Coordinates of C-alpha atoms in Angstrom, one line a residue:
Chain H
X1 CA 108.0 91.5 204.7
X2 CA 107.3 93.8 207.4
X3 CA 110.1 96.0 209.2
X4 CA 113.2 93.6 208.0
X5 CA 114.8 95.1 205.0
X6 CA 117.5 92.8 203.0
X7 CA 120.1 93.7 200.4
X8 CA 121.6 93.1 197.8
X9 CA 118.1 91.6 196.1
X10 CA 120.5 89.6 193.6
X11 CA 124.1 89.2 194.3
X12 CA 127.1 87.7 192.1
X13 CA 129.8 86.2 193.5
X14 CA 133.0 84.9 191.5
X15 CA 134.4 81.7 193.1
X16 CA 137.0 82.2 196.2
X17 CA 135.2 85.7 197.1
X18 CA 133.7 86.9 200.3
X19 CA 130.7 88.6 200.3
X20 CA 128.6 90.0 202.9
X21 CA 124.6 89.6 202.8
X22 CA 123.2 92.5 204.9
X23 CA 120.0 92.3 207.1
X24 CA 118.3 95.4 209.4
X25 CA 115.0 95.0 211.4
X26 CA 113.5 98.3 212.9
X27 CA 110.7 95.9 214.7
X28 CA 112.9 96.0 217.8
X29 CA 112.9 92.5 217.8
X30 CA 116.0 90.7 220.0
X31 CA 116.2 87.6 218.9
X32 CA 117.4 87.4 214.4
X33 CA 118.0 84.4 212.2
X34 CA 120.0 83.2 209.2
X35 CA 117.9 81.1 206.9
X36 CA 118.9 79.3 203.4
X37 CA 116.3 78.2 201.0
X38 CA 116.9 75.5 198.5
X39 CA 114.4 74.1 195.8
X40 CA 112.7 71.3 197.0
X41 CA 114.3 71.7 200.5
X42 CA 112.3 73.9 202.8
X43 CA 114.6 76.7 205.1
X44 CA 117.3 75.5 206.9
X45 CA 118.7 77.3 210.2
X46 CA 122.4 78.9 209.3
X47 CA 122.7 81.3 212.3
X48 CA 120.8 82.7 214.8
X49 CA 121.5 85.4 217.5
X50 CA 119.4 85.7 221.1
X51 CA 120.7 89.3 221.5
X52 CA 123.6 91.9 220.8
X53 CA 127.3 90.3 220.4
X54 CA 125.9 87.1 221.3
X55 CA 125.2 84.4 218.3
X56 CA 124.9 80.6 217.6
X57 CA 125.4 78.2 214.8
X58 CA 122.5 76.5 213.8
X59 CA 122.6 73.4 211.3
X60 CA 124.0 74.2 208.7
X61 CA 126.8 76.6 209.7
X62 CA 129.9 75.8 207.8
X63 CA 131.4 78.4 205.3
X64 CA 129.1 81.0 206.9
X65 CA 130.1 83.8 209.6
X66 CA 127.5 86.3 211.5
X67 CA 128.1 89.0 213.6
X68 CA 125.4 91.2 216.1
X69 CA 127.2 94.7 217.2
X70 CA 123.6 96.4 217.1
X71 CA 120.2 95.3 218.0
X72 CA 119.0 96.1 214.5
X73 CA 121.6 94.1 212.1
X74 CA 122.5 90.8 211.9
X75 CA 124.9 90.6 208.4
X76 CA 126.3 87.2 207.3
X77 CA 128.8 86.6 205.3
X78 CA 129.1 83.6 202.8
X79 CA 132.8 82.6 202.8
X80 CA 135.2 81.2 200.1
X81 CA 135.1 77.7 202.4
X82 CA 131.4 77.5 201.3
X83 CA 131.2 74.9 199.1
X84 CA 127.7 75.0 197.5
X85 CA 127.3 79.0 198.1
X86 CA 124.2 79.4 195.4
X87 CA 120.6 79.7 197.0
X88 CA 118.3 81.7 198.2
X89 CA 119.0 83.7 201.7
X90 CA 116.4 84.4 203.8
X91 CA 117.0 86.6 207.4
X92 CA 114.3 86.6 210.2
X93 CA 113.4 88.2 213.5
X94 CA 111.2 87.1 216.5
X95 CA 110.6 89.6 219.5
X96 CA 112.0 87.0 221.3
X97 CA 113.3 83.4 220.9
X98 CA 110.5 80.7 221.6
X99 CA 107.4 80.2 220.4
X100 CA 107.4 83.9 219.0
X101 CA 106.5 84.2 215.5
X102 CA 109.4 84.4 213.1
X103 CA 109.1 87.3 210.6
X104 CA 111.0 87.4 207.1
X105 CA 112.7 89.8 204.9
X106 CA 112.1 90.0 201.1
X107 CA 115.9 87.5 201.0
X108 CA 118.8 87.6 199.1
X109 CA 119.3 85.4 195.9
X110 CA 123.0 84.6 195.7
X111 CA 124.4 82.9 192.8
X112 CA 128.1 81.6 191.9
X113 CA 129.8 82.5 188.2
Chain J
X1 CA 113.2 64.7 216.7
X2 CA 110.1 67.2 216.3
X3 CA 109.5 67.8 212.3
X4 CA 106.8 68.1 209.6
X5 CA 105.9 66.5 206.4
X6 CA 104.1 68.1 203.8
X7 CA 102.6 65.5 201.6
X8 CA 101.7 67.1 198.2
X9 CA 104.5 68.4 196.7
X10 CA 101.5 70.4 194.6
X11 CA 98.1 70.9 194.9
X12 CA 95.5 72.6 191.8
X13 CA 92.3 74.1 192.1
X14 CA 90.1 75.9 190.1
X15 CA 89.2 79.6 191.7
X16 CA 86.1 79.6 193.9
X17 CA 86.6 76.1 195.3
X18 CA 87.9 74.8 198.7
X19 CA 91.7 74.7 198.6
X20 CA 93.5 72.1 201.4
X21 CA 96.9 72.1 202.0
X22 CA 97.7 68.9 204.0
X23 CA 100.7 68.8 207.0
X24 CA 101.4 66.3 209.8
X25 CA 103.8 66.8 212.1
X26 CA 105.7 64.5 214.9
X27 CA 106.5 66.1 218.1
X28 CA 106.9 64.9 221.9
X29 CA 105.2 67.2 223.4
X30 CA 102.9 70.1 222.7
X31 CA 103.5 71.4 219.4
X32 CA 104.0 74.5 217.8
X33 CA 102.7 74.9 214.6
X34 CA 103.3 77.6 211.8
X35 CA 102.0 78.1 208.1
X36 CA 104.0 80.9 205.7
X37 CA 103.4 81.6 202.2
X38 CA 105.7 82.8 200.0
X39 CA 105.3 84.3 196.2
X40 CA 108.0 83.9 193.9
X41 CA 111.6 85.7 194.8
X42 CA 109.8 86.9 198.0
X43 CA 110.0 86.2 201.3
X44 CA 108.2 84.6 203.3
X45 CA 104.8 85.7 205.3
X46 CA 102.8 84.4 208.1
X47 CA 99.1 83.0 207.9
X48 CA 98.7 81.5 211.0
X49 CA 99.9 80.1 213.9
X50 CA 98.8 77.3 216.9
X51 CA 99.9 77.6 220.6
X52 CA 97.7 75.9 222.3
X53 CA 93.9 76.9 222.4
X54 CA 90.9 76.3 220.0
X55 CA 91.9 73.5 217.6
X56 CA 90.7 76.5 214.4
X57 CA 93.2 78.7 213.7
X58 CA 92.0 81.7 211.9
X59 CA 94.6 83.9 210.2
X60 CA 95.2 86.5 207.7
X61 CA 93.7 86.2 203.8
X62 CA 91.2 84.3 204.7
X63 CA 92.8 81.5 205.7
X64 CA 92.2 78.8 208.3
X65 CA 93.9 75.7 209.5
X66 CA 92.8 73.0 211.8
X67 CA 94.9 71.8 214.4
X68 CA 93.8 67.7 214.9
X69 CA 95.8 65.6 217.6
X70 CA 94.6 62.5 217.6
X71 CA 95.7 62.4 214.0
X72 CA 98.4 64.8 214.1
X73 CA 97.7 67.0 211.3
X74 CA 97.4 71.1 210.8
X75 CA 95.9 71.4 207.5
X76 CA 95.4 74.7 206.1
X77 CA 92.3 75.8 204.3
X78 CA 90.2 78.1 202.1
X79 CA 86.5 78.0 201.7
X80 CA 87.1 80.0 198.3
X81 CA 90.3 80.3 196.4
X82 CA 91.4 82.9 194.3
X83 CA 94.1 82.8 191.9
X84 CA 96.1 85.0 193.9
X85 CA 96.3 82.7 196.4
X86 CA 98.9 81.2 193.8
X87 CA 102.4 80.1 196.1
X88 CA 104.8 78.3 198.3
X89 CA 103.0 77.5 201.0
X90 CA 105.1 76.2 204.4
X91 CA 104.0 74.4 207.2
X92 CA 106.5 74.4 210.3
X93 CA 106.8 73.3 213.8
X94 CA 109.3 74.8 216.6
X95 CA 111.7 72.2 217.6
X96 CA 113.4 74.5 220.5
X97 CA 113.4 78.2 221.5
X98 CA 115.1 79.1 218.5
X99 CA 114.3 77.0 215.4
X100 CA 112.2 76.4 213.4
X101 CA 111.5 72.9 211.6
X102 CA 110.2 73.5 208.6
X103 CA 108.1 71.2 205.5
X104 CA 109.6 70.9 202.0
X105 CA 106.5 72.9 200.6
X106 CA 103.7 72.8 198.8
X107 CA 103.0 74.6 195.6
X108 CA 99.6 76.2 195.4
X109 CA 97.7 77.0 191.5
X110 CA 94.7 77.8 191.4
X111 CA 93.5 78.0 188.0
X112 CA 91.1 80.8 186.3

């Protein structure tokens, strides 16, 4: 799991509600991704940001926001207009974008009441 | 569109023989080719990867993977398996600069 640090580990979230899923690297790396893991599925791209206060929406963007104020954190947030919210998050970082490898944090298991 | 297919949703061995994990992957172009592991509720962590280069890959735990482009495979492989080496394993491919394209998985147990 390297330098990327994730939290919560599990998080609970009531239908309707917000909630913010936090990711830091301290590799230095530019380039940060937005992953979601579903059994049976692989990853899928959510969001992924090229450098500070720049980001882009990758497949599977809807119901998700990001934001990148500092090189080191790249926190999403899982919005009410999520419709299937429950899954495993995983965030990444590359020292670039291209055909630098991809690191991962230990992810974020989210689950719906 | 550039993507991989993992054939084997699961794969069993006992400890101390060869372990294979199969992928083929479509891509125009030169590919880029990735293989992660990841243990239950963990992350995930990178064995290997092939840019371009000598078609065997050599990467961390042992592990190897064989890059073949005339039948457009990347299998990974382990002369000896231990029961450790008990996971999600991941193939992937880069589809642009940024993404990643990645298999469905194959789960690894390797039996005592």
């Amino acid at each position: 799991d390297g330098g990327i640090t994730q939290s919560p580990k599990y998080l609970f979230r009531k239908e309707g509600q917000n909630v913010t899923l936090s990711c830091e690297q301290n590799l230095n790396h530019d380039a940060m991704y937005w992953y979601r893991q579903d059994p049976g599925q692989g990853l899928r791209l959510i969001y992924y940001s090229q450098i500070v206060n720049d980001f882009q929406k990758g497949d599977i963007a809807e119901g998700y926001s990001v934001s990148r104020e500092k090189k080191e954190s790249f926190p999403l947030t899982v919005t009410s207009a999520q419709k299937n919210p429950t899954a495993f998050y995983l965030c990444a970082s590359s020292i670039e974008t291209g055909p630098d490898t991809q690191y991962f944090g230990p992810g974020t298991r989210l689950t719906v009441l | 569109a550039q993507s991989v297919a993992q054939p084997e949703d699961q794969v069993n061995v006992a400890e101390g023989n060869p372990l294979t994990v199969k992928c083929t992957y479509s891509v125009s172009g030169n590919p880029y080719l990735f293989w992660y592991v990841q243990y239950p509720n963990r992350g995930l962590q990178f064995l290997l990867k092939y840019i371009t280069g000598d078609n065997l890959v050599k990467g961390s735990y042992g592990f190897e993977a064989e890059f073949n482009k005339s039948q457009t495979s990347f299998h990974l492989k382990k002369p000896s398996a231990l029961v450790s080496d008990s996971a999600l394993y991941f193939c992937a491919v880069r589809v642009n600069d940024y993404k990643l394209s990645f298999g469905a998985g194959t789960t690894v147990t390797v039996r005592a």
